[in-house]
XYZ file of C-alpha atoms in Angstrom:
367
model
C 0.000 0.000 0.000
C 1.099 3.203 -0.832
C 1.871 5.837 2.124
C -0.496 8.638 2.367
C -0.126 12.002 1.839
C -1.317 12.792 5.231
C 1.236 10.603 6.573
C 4.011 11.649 8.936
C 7.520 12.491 7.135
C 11.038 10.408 7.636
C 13.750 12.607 6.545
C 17.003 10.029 5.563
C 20.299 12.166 5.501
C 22.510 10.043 3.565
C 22.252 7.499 0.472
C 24.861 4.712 1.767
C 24.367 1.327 3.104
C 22.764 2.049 5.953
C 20.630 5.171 4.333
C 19.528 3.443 1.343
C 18.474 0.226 3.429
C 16.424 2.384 5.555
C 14.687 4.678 2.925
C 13.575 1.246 1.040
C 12.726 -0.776 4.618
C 9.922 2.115 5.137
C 8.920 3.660 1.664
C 5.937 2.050 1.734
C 4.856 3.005 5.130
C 5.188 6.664 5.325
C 5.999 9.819 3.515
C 10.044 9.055 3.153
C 12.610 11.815 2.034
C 16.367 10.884 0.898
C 18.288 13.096 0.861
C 22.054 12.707 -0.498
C 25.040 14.758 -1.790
C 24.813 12.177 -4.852
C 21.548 10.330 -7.434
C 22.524 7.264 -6.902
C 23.904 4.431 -4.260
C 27.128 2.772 -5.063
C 28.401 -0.353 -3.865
C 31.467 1.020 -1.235
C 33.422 -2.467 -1.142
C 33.210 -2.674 -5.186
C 35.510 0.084 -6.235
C 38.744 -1.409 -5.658
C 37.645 -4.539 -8.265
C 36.600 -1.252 -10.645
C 39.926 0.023 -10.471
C 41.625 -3.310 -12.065
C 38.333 -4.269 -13.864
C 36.611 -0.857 -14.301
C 33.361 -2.363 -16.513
C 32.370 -4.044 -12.812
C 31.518 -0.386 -11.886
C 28.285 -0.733 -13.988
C 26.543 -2.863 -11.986
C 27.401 -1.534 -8.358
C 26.355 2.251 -9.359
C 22.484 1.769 -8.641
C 19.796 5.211 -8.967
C 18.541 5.576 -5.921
C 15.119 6.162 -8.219
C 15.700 2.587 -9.393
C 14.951 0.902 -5.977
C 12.775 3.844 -4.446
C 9.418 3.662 -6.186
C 7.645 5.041 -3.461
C 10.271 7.859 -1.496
C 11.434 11.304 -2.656
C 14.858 11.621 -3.473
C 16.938 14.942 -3.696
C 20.368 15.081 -4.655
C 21.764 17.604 -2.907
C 24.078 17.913 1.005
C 22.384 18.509 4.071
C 23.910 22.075 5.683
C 21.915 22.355 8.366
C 19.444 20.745 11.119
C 16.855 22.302 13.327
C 13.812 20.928 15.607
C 11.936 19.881 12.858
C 13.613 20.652 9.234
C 16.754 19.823 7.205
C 17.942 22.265 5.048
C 20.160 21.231 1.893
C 22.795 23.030 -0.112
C 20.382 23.878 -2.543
C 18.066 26.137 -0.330
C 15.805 23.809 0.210
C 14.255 22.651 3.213
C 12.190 19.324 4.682
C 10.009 18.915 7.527
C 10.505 16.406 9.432
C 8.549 13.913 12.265
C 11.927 11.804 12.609
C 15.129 11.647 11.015
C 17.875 9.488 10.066
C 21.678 10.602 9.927
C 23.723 8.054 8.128
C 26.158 10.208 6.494
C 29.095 8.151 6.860
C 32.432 8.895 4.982
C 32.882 11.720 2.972
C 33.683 10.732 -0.615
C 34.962 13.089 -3.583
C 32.319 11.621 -6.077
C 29.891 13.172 -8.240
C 26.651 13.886 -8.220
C 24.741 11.624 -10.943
C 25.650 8.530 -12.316
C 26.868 8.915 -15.350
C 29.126 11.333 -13.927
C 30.404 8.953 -11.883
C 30.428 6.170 -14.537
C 32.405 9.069 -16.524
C 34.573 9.164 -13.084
C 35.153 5.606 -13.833
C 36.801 6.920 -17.027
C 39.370 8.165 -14.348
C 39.422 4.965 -12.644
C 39.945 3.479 -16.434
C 43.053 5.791 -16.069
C 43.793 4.723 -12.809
C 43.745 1.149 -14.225
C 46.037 2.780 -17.359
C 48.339 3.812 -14.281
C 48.468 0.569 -12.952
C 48.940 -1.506 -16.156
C 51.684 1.207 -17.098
C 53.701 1.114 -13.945
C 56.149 -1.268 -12.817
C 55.574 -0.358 -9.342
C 52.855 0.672 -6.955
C 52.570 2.331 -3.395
C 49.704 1.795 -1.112
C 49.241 4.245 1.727
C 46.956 2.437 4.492
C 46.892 -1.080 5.595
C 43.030 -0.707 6.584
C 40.233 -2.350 4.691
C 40.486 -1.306 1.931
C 44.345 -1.150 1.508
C 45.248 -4.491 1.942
C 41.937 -5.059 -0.587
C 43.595 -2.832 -3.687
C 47.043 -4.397 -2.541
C 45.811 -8.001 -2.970
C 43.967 -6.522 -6.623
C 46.851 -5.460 -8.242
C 49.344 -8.217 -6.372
C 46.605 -10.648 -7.880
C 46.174 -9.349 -11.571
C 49.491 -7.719 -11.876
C 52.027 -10.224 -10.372
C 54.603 -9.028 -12.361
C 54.266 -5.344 -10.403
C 56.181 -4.588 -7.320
C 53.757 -3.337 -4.380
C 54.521 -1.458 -1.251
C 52.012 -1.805 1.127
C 52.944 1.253 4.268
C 50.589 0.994 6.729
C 51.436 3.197 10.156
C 49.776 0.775 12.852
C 51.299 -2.181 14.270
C 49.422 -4.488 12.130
C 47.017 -4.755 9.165
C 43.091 -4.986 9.703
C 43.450 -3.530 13.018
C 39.301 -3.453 12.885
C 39.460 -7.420 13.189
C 41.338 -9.541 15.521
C 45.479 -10.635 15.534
C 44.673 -13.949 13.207
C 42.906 -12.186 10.800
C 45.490 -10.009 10.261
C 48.543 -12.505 10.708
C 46.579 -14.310 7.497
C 46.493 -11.232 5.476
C 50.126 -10.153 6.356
C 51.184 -14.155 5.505
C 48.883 -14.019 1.972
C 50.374 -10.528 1.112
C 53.675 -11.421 1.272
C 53.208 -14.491 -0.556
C 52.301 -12.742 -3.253
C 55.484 -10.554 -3.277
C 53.997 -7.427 -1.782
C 56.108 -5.669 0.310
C 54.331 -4.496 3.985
C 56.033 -1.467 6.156
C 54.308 -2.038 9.379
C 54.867 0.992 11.731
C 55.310 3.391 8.667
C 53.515 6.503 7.890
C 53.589 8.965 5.070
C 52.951 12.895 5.291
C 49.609 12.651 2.878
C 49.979 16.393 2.731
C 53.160 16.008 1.218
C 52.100 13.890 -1.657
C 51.956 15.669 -5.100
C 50.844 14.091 -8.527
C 52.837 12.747 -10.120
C 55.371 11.883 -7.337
C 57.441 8.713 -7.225
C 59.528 9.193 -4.794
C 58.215 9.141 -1.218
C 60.387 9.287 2.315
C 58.514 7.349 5.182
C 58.094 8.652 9.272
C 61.462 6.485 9.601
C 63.120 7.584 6.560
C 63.017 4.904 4.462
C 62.541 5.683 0.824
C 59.925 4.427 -1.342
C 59.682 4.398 -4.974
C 57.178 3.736 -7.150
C 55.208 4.838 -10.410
C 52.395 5.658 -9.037
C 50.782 5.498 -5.486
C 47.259 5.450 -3.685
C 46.472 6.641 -0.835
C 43.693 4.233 1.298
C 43.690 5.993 4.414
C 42.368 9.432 6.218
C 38.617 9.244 4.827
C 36.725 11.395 7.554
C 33.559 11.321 8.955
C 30.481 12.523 7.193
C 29.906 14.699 10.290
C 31.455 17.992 9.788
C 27.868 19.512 8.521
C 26.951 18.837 12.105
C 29.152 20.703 14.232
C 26.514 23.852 13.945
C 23.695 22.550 14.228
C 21.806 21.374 17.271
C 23.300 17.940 17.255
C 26.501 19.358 17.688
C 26.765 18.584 21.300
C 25.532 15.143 20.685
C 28.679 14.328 18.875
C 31.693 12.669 20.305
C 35.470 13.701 19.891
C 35.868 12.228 16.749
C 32.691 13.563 15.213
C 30.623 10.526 16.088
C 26.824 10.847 16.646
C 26.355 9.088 20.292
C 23.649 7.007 20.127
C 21.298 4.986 22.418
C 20.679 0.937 22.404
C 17.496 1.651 19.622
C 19.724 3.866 17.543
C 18.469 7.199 18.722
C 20.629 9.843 19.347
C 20.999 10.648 22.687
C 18.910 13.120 24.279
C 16.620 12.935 21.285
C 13.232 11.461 21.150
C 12.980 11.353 17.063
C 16.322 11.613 15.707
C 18.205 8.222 14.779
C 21.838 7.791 13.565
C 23.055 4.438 12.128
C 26.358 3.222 9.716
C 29.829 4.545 9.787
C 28.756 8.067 11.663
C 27.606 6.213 14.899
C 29.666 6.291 18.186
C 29.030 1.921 18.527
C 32.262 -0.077 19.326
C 32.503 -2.591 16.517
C 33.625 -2.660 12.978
C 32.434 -0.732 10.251
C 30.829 -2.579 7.527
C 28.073 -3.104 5.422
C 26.959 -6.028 6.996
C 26.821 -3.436 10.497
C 25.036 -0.991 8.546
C 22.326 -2.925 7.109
C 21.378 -4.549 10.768
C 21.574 -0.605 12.232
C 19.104 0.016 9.032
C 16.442 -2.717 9.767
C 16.554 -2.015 13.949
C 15.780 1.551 13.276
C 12.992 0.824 10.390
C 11.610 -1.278 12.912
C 12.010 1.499 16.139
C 10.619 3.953 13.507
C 7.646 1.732 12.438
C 6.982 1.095 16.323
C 6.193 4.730 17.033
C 4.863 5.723 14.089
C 2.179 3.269 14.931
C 2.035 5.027 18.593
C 3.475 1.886 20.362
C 5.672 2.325 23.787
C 9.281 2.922 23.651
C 9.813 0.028 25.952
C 8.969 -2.303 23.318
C 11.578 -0.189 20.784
C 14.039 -3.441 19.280
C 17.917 -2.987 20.691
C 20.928 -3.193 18.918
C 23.727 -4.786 20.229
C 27.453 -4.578 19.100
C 29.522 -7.309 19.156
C 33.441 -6.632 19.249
C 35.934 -6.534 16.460
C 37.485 -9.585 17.209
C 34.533 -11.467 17.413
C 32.201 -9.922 14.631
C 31.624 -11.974 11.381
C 34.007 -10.070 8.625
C 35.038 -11.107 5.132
C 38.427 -9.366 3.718
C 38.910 -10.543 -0.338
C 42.238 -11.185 -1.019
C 42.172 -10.750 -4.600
C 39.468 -12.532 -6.905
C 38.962 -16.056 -5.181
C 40.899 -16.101 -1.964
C 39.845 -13.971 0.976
C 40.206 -14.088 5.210
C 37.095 -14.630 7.188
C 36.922 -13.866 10.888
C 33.619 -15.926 12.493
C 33.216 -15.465 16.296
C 35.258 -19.131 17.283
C 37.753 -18.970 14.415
C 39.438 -17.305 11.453
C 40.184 -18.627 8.080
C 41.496 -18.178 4.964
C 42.111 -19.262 1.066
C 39.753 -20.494 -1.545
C 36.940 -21.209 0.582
C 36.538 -17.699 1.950
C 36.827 -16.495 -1.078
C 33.692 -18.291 -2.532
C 31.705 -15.547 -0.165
C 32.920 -12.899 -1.384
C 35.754 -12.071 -3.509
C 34.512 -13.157 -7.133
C 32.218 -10.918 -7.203
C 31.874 -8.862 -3.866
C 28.811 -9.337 -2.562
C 27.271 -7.089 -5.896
C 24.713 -8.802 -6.959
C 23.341 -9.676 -3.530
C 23.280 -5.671 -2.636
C 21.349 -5.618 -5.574
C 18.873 -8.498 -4.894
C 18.348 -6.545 -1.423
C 16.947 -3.379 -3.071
C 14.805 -5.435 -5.172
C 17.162 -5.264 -8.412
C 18.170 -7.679 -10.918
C 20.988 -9.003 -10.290
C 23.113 -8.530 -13.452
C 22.339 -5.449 -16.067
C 21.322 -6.768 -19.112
């Protein structure tokens, strides 16, 4: 059924994982806004497969319009907060009964998708980089560093990589085996890790293939990417009326049902939240469905002591898949970690794509 025009108004302040999982979870039972700095959702975990494939970008670039039939969508940032509205860069502003921050990470990209498939015409010339060079530098031994690492170690073996990651190990979101696995796969491979090794980012200019290290240690390579120092998608907060509700690193503090605290209507949920665990889609989509379900509860008028809680589990013993190239990958499960071929059947081939895209309702493949 298709929500009223009468109904009540969720304003959705963010088209990620978590924002885009929300916005579809409740389009059909209220008035729902999303609003986003960009037309479309895009697959986060995809984009280092794009950069050595770059035609897999097709089908992990989704319109938001595609899998909201029933929600408003404007492209355009959120500048400000009040009581009840959000106001975007644009000048315009939505009234709201609740809202959902799930800003995230900030990311450079642009604002439709063809622009960004167009982008991916850059990432074709990243790929031209890569192909072209006989060495490569990779700044950050998070995520998604030791991801693009195991890429190009995997579909360039003939390249030299530098992994330089300034922690005391790799995946420091997931527990010691986890990362002893990717460390032990990496340098199988050939790629070179600097554990305990940081690089001035400001320093870095285009172009630049020489690079000197925190301990001195030089570095060269034909081209380099940096992995590391993606903020928060909080800074639009700091002058608003949220602003005290955020912690020192910009995180929104939240409650055990999502809500920010202090607030009766306001939710937060994905990357921007202050919850101890790691940060991953698979978080983000549980944060989404607990606060569809919170929302649902009072839009209905039942008691907040019946409101679903989320609980956190820890890094070392949350469920987390790291691909190690296309058909190897580690995988930390609560009693044990593992790794090789079997992993890899999970995830890595082709990244969990086509099951985003069953979840908003999509075909899997683009014909």
């Amino acid at each position: 059924m298709e929500a009223g025009a009468g109904d009540r108004r969720v304003v959705v302040v963010g088209g990620g994982v978590a924002g885009a999982m929300l916005a579809k979870h409740m389009q059909f039972d209220t008035d729902v806004v999303l609003i986003d700095s960009k037309e479309y959702y895009e697959v986060p975990w995809a984009r280092n497969r794009s950069m050595v494939e770059p035609p897999f970008a097709e089908r992990s670039l989704i319109q938001h319009t595609d899998y909201l039939s029933n929600a408003r969508v404007t492209a355009s940032p959120a500048i400000d907060v009040t009581e009840s509205e959000v106001l975007t860069a644009e000048g315009r502003t939505f009234a709201y009964d609740y809202l959902v921050i799930a800003t995230g990470h900030v990311d450079s990209t642009p604002r439709s998708r063809k622009d960004r498939l167009e982008h991916h015409l850059m990432i074709l010339s990243d790929n031209k980089r890569i192909r072209s060079s006989s060495s490569v530098l990779v700044i950050g031994g998070g995520r998604t560093g030791v991801e693009l690492s195991a890429e190009i170690a995997a579909d360039y073996p003939e390249k030299k990589v530098t992994l330089v990651h300034e922690g005391p190990r790799l995946l420091q979101i997931l527990g010691p085996k986890a990362s002893e696995k990717a460390l032990r796969w990496l340098k199988s491979k050939g790629v070179d890790v600097l554990l305990g090794h940081s690089i001035d980012l400001d320093a870095i200019s285009e172009g630049q293939r020489s690079f000197t290290t925190s301990d001195g240690a030089t570095i060269t390579a034909d081209c380099h990417f940096v992995c590391a120092g993606r903020p928060l998608g909080s800074s639009w907060l700091q002058h608003t009326l949220l602003k005290d509700n955020l912690d020192r690193f910009g995180r929104l503090k939240v409650d055990e049902n999502l809500r920010v605290r202090g607030r009766k209507n306001v939710f937060a949920i994905g990357d921007v939240v202050d919850l101890p665990e790691i940060k991953q889609g698979f978080s983000a989509r549980k944060h989404a469905a607990v606060a569809a379900k919170n929302i649902k509860l009072l839009l209905r008028g039942g008691k907040e002591e019946k409101m679903a809680v989320y609980k956190p589990r820890s890094a070392a013993a949350a469920p987390a898949v790291v691909s190690l190239g296309r058909r190897e990958a580690v995988a930390q499960f609560p009693f044990t970690t593992v790794s090789g071929y079997i992993p890899g059947l999970f995830k890595s081939k082709e990244l969990y794509v086509g099951w985003n895209r069953k979840k908003l309702g999509l075909e899997t493949d683009i014909i």
